[in-house]
CSV table of N, CA and C in Angstrom, one decimal:
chain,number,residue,atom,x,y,z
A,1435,UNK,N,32.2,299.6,198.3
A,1435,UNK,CA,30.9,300.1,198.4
A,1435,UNK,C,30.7,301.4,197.5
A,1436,UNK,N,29.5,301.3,196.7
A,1436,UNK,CA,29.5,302.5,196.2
A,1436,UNK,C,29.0,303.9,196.6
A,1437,UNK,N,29.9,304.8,195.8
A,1437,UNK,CA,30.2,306.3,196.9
A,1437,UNK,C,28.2,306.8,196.2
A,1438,UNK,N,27.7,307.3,197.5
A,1438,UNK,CA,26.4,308.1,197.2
A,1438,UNK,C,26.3,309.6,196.8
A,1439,UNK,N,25.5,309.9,195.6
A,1439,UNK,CA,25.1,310.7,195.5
A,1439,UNK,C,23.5,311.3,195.5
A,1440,UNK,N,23.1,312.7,196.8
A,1440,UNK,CA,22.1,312.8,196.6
A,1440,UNK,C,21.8,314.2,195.3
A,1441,UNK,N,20.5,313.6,194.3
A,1441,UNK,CA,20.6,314.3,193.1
A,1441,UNK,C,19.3,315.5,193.4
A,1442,UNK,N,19.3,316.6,193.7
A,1442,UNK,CA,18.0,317.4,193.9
A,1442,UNK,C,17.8,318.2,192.6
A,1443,UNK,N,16.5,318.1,191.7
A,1443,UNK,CA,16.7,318.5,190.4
A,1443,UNK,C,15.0,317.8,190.3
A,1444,UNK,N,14.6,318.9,190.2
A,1444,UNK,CA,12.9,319.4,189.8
A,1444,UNK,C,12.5,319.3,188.2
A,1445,UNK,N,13.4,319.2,187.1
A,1445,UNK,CA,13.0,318.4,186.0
A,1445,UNK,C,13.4,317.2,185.6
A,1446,UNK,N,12.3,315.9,186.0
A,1446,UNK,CA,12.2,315.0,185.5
A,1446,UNK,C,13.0,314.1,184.6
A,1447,UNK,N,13.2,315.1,183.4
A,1447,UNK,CA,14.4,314.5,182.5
A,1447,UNK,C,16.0,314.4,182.9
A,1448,UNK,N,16.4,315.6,183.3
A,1448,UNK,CA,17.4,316.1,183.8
A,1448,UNK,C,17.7,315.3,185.2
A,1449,UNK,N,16.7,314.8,185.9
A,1449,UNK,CA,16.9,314.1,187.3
A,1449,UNK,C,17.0,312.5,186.6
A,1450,UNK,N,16.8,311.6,185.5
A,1450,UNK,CA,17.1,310.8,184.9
A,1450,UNK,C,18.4,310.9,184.3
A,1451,UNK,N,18.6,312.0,183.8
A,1451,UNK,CA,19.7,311.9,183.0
A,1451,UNK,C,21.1,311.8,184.5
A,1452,UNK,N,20.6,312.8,185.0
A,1452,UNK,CA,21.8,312.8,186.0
A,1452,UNK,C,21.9,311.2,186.6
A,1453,UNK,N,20.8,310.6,187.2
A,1453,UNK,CA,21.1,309.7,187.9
A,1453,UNK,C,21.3,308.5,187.1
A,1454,UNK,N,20.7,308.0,185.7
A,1454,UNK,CA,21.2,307.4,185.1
A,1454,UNK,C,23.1,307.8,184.8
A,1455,UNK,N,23.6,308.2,184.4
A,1455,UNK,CA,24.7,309.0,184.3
A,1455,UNK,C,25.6,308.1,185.6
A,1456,UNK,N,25.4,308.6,186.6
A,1456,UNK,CA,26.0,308.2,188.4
A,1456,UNK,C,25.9,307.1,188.3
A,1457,UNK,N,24.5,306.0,187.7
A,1457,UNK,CA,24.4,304.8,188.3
A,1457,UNK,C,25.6,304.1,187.4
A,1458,UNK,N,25.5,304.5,186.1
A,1458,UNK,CA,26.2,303.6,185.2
A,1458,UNK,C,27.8,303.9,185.6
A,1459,UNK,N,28.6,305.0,186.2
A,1459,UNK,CA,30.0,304.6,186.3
A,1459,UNK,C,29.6,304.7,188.3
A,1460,UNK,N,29.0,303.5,188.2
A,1460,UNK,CA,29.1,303.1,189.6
A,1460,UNK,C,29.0,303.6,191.1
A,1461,UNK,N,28.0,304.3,190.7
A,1461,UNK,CA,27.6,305.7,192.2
A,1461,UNK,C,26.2,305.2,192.3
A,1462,UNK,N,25.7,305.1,193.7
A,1462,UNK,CA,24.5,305.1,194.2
A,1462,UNK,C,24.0,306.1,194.2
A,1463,UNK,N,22.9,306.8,193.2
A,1463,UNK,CA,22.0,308.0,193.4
A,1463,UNK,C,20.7,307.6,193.8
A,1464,UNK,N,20.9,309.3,194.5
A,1464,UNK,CA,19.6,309.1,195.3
A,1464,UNK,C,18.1,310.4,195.1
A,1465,UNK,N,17.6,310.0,193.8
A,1465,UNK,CA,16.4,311.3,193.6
A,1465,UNK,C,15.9,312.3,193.9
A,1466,UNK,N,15.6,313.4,194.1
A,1466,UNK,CA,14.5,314.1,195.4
A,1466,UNK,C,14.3,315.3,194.1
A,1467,UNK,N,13.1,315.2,194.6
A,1467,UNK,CA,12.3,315.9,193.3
A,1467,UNK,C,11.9,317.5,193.2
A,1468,UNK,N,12.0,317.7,195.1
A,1468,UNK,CA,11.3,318.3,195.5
A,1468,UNK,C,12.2,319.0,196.7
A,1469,UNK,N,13.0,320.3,196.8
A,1469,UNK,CA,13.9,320.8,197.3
A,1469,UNK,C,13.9,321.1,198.9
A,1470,UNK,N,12.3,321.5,199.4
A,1470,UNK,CA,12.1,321.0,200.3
A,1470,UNK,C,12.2,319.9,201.2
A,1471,UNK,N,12.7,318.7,200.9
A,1471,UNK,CA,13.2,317.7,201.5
A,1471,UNK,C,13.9,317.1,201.0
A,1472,UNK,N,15.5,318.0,200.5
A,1472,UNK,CA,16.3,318.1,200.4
A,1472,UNK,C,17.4,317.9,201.5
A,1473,UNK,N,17.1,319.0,202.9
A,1473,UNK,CA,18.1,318.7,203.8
A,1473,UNK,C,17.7,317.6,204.5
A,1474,UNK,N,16.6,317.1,204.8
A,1474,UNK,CA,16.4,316.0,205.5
A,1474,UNK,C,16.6,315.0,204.7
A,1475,UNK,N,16.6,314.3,203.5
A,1475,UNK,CA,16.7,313.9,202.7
A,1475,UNK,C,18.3,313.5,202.7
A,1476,UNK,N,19.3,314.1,202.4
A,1476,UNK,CA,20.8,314.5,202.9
A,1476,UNK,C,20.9,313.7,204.1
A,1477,UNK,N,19.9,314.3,205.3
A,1477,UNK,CA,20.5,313.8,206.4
A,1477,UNK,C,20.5,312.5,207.0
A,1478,UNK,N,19.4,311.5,205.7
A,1478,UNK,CA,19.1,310.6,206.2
A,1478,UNK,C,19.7,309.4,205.4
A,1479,UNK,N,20.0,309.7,204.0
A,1479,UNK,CA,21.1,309.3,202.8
A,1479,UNK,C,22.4,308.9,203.1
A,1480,UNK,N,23.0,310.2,203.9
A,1480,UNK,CA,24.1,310.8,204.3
A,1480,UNK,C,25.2,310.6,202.8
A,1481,UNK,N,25.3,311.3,201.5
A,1481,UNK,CA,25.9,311.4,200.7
A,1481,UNK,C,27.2,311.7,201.2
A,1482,UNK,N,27.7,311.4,200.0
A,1482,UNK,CA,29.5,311.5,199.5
A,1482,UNK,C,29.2,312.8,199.2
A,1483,UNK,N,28.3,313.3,198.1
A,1483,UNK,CA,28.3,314.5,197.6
A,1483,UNK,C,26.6,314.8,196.8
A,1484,UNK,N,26.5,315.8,197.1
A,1484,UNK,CA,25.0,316.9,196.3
A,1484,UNK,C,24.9,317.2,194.9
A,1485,UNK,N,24.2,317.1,194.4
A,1485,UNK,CA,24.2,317.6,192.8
A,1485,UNK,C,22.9,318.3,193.0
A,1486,UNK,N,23.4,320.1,193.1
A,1486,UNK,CA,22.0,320.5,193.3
A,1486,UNK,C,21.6,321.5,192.4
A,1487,UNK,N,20.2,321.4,191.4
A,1487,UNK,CA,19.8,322.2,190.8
A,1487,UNK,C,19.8,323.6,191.7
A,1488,UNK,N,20.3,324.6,191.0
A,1488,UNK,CA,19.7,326.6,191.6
A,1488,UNK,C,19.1,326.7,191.7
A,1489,UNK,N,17.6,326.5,190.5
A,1489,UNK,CA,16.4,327.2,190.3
A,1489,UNK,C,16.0,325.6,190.2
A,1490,UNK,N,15.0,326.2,191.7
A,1490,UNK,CA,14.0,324.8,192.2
A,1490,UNK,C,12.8,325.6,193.2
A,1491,UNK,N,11.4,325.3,192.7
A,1491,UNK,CA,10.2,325.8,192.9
A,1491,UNK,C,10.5,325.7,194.4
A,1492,UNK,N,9.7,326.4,195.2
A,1492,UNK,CA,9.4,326.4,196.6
A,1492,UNK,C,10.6,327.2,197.9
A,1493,UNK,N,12.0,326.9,196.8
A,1493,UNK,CA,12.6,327.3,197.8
A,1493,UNK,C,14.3,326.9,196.5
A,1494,UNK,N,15.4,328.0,196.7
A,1494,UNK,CA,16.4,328.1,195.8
A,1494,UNK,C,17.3,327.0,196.2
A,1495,UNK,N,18.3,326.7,195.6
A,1495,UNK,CA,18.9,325.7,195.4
A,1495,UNK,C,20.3,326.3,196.6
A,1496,UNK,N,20.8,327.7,196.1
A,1496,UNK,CA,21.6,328.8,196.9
A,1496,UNK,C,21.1,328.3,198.4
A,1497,UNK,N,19.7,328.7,198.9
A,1497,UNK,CA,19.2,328.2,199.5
A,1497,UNK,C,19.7,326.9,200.8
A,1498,UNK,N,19.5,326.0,199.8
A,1498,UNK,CA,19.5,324.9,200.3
A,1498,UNK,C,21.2,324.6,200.5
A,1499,UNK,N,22.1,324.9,199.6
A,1499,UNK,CA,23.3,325.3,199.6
A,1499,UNK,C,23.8,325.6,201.3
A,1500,UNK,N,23.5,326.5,201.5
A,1500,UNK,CA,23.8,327.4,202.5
A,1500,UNK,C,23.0,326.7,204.0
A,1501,UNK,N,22.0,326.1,204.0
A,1501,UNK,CA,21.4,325.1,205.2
A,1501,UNK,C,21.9,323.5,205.3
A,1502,UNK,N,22.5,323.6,204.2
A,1502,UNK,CA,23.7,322.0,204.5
A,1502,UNK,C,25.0,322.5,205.1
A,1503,UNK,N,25.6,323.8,204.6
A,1503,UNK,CA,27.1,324.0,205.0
A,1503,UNK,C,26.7,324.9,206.6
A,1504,UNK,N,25.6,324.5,206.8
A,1504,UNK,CA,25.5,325.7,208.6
A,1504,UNK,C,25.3,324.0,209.2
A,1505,UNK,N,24.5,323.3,208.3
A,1505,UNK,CA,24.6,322.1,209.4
A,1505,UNK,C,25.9,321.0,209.7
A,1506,UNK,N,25.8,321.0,211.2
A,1506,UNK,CA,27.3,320.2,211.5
A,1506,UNK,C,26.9,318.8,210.5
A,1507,UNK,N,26.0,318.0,210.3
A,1507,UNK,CA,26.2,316.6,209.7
A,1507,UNK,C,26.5,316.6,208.3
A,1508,UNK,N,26.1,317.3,207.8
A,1508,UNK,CA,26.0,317.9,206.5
A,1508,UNK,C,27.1,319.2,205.7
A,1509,UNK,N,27.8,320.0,206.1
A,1509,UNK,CA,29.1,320.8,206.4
A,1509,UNK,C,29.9,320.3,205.1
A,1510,UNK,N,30.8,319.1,205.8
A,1510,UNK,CA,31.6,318.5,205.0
A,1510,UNK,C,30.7,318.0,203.6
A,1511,UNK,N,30.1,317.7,203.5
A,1511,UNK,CA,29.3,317.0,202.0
A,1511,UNK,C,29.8,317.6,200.9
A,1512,UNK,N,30.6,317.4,199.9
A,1512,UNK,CA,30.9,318.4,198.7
A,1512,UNK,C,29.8,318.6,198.0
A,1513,UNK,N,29.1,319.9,197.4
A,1513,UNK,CA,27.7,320.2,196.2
A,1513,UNK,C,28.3,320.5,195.2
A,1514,UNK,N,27.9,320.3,194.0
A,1514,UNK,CA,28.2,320.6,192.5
A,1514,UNK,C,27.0,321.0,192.1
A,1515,UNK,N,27.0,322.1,191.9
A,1515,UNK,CA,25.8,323.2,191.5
A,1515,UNK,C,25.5,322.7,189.8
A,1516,UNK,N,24.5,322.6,189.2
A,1516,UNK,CA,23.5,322.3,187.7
A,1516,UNK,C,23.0,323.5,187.8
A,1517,UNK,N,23.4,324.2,186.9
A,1517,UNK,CA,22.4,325.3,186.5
A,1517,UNK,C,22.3,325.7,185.4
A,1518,UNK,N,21.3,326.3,184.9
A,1518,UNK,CA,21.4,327.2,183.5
A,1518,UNK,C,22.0,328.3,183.4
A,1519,UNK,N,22.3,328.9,184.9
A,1519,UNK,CA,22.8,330.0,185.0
A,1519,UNK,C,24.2,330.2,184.4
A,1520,UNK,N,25.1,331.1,183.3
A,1520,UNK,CA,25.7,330.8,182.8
A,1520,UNK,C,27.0,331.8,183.0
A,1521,UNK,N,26.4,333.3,183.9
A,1521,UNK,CA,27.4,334.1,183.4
A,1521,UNK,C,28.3,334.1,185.1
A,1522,UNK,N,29.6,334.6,184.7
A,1522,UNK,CA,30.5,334.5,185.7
A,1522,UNK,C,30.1,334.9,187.0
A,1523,UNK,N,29.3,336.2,187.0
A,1523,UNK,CA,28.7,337.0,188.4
A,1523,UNK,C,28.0,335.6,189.6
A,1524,UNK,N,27.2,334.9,188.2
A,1524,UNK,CA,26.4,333.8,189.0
A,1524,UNK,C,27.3,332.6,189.0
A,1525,UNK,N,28.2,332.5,188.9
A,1525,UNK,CA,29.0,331.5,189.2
A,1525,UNK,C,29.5,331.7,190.7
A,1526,UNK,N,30.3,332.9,190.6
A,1526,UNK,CA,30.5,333.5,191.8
A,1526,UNK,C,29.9,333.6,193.0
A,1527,UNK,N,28.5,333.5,192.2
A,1527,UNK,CA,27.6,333.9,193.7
A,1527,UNK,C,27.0,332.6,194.4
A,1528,UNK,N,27.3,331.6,193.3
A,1528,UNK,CA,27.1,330.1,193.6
A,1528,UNK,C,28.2,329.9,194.6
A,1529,UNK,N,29.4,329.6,193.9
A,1529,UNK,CA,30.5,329.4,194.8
A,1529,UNK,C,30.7,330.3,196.1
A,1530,UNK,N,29.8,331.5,196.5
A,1530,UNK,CA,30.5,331.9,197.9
A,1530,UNK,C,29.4,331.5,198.6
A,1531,UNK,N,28.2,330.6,197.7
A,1531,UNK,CA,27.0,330.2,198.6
A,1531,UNK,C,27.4,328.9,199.5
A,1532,UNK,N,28.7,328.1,199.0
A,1532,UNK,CA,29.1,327.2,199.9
A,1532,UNK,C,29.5,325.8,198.7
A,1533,UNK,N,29.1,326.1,197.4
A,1533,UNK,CA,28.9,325.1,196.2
A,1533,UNK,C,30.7,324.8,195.5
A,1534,UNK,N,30.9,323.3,195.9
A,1534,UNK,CA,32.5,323.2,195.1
A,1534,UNK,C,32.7,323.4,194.2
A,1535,UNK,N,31.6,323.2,193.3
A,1535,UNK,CA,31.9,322.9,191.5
A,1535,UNK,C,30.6,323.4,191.2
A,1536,UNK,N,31.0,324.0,189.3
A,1536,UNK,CA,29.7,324.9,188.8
A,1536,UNK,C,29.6,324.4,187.6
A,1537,UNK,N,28.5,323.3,187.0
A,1537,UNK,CA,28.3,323.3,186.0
A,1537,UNK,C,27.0,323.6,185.0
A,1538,UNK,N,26.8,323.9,183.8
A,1538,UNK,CA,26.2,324.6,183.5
A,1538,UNK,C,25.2,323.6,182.8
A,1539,UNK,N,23.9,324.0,182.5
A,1539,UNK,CA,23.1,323.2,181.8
A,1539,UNK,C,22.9,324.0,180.5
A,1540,UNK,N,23.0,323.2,179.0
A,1540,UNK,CA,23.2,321.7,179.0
A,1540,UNK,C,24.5,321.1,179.7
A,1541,UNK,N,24.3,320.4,180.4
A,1541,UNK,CA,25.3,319.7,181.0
A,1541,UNK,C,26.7,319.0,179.6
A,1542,UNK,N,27.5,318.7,179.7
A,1542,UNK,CA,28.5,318.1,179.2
A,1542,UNK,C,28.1,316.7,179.6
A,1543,UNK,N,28.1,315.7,179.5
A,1543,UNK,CA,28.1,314.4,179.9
A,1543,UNK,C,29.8,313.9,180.6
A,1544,UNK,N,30.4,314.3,179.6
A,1544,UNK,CA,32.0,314.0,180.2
A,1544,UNK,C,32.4,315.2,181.4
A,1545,UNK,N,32.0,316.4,181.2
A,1545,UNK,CA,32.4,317.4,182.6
A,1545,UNK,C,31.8,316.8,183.6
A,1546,UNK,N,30.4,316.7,183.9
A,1546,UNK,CA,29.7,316.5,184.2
A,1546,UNK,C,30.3,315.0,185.3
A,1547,UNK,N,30.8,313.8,184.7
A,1547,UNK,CA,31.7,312.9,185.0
A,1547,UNK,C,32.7,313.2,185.4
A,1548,UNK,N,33.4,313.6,185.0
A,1548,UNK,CA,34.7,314.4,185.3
A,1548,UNK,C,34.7,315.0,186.6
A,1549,UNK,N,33.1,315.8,186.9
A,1549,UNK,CA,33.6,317.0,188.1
A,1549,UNK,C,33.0,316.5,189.7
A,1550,UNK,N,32.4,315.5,189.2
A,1550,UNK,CA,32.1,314.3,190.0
A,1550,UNK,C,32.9,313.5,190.9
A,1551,UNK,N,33.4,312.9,189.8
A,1551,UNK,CA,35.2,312.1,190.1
A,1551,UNK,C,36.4,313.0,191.0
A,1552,UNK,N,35.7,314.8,190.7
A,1552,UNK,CA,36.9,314.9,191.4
A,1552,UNK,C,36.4,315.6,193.0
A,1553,UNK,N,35.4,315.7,193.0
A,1553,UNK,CA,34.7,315.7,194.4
A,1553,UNK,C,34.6,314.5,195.4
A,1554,UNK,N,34.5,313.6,194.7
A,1554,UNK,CA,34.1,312.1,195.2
A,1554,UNK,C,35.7,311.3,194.7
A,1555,UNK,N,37.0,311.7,194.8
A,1555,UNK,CA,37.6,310.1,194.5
A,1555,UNK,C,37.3,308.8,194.9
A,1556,UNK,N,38.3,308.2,194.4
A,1556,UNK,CA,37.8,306.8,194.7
A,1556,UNK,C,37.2,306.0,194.7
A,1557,UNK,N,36.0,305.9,193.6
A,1557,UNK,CA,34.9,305.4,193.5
A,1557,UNK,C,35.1,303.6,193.7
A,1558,UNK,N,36.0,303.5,194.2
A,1558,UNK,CA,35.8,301.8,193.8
A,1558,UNK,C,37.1,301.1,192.8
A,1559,UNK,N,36.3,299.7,192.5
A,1559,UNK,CA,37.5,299.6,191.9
A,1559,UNK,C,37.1,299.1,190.2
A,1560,UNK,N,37.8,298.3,189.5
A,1560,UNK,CA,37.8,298.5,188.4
A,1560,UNK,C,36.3,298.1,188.2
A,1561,UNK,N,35.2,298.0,186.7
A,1561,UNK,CA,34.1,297.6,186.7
A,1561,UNK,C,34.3,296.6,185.5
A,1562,UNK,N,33.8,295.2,185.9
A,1562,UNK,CA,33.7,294.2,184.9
A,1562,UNK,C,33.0,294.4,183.6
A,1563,UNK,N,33.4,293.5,182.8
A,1563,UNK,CA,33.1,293.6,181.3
A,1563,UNK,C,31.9,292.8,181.0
């Protein structure tokens, strides 16, 4: 079965690119446009792991960070923070917000894969030709 990922990310392109990306080495992604229903969203999905934009209209990504790791269903879920944010301070302040992994936009396509894979092992098994 394939491992789920829910993608929360407020530009259009970048919520394609990510979930195109996941679908093609074999991860169920799951959209949300809109950060506000985000934690319910999560709790109804129930992901392997988060991919959450920082800077998202209505309410922060830090935010939402921090109301998955207070909730008991949601706790365990690994997040891999997408941001533009670039410099160490904000990296830091990501990771003590509750976030496992910090990648920066423009994204890397192979990090980006890479830091995925190592939140989520296991994805399955080999993929046919």
């Amino acid at each position: 079965m394939a491992k789920r990922v829910l993608v929360v990310e407020d530009n259009e392109l970048n919520l394609k690119l990510f979930c195109d990306l996941l679908r093609a080495h074999d991860f169920a992604a799951e959209p949300v446009r809109d950060g506000r229903e985000a934690v319910a969203r999560a709790k109804s999905f129930e992901p392997d792991l988060v991919v959450m934009d920082i800077q998202l209209p209505y309410v922060s990504g830090l935010e939402l960070i921090g109301q998955m790791k207070r909730d008991p269903r949601l706790r365990d879920v690994p997040v891999m923070a997408v941001t533009a944010y670039a410099g160490r301070d904000d990296e830091d302040r990501i990771r003590a917000a509750g976030a496992n992994a910090y990648v920066s936009k423009p994204i890397s396509v192979m990090r980006f894969i890479e830091e995925v894979r190592a939140l989520v092992p296991d994805t399955g098994g080999e993929r046919l030709a």
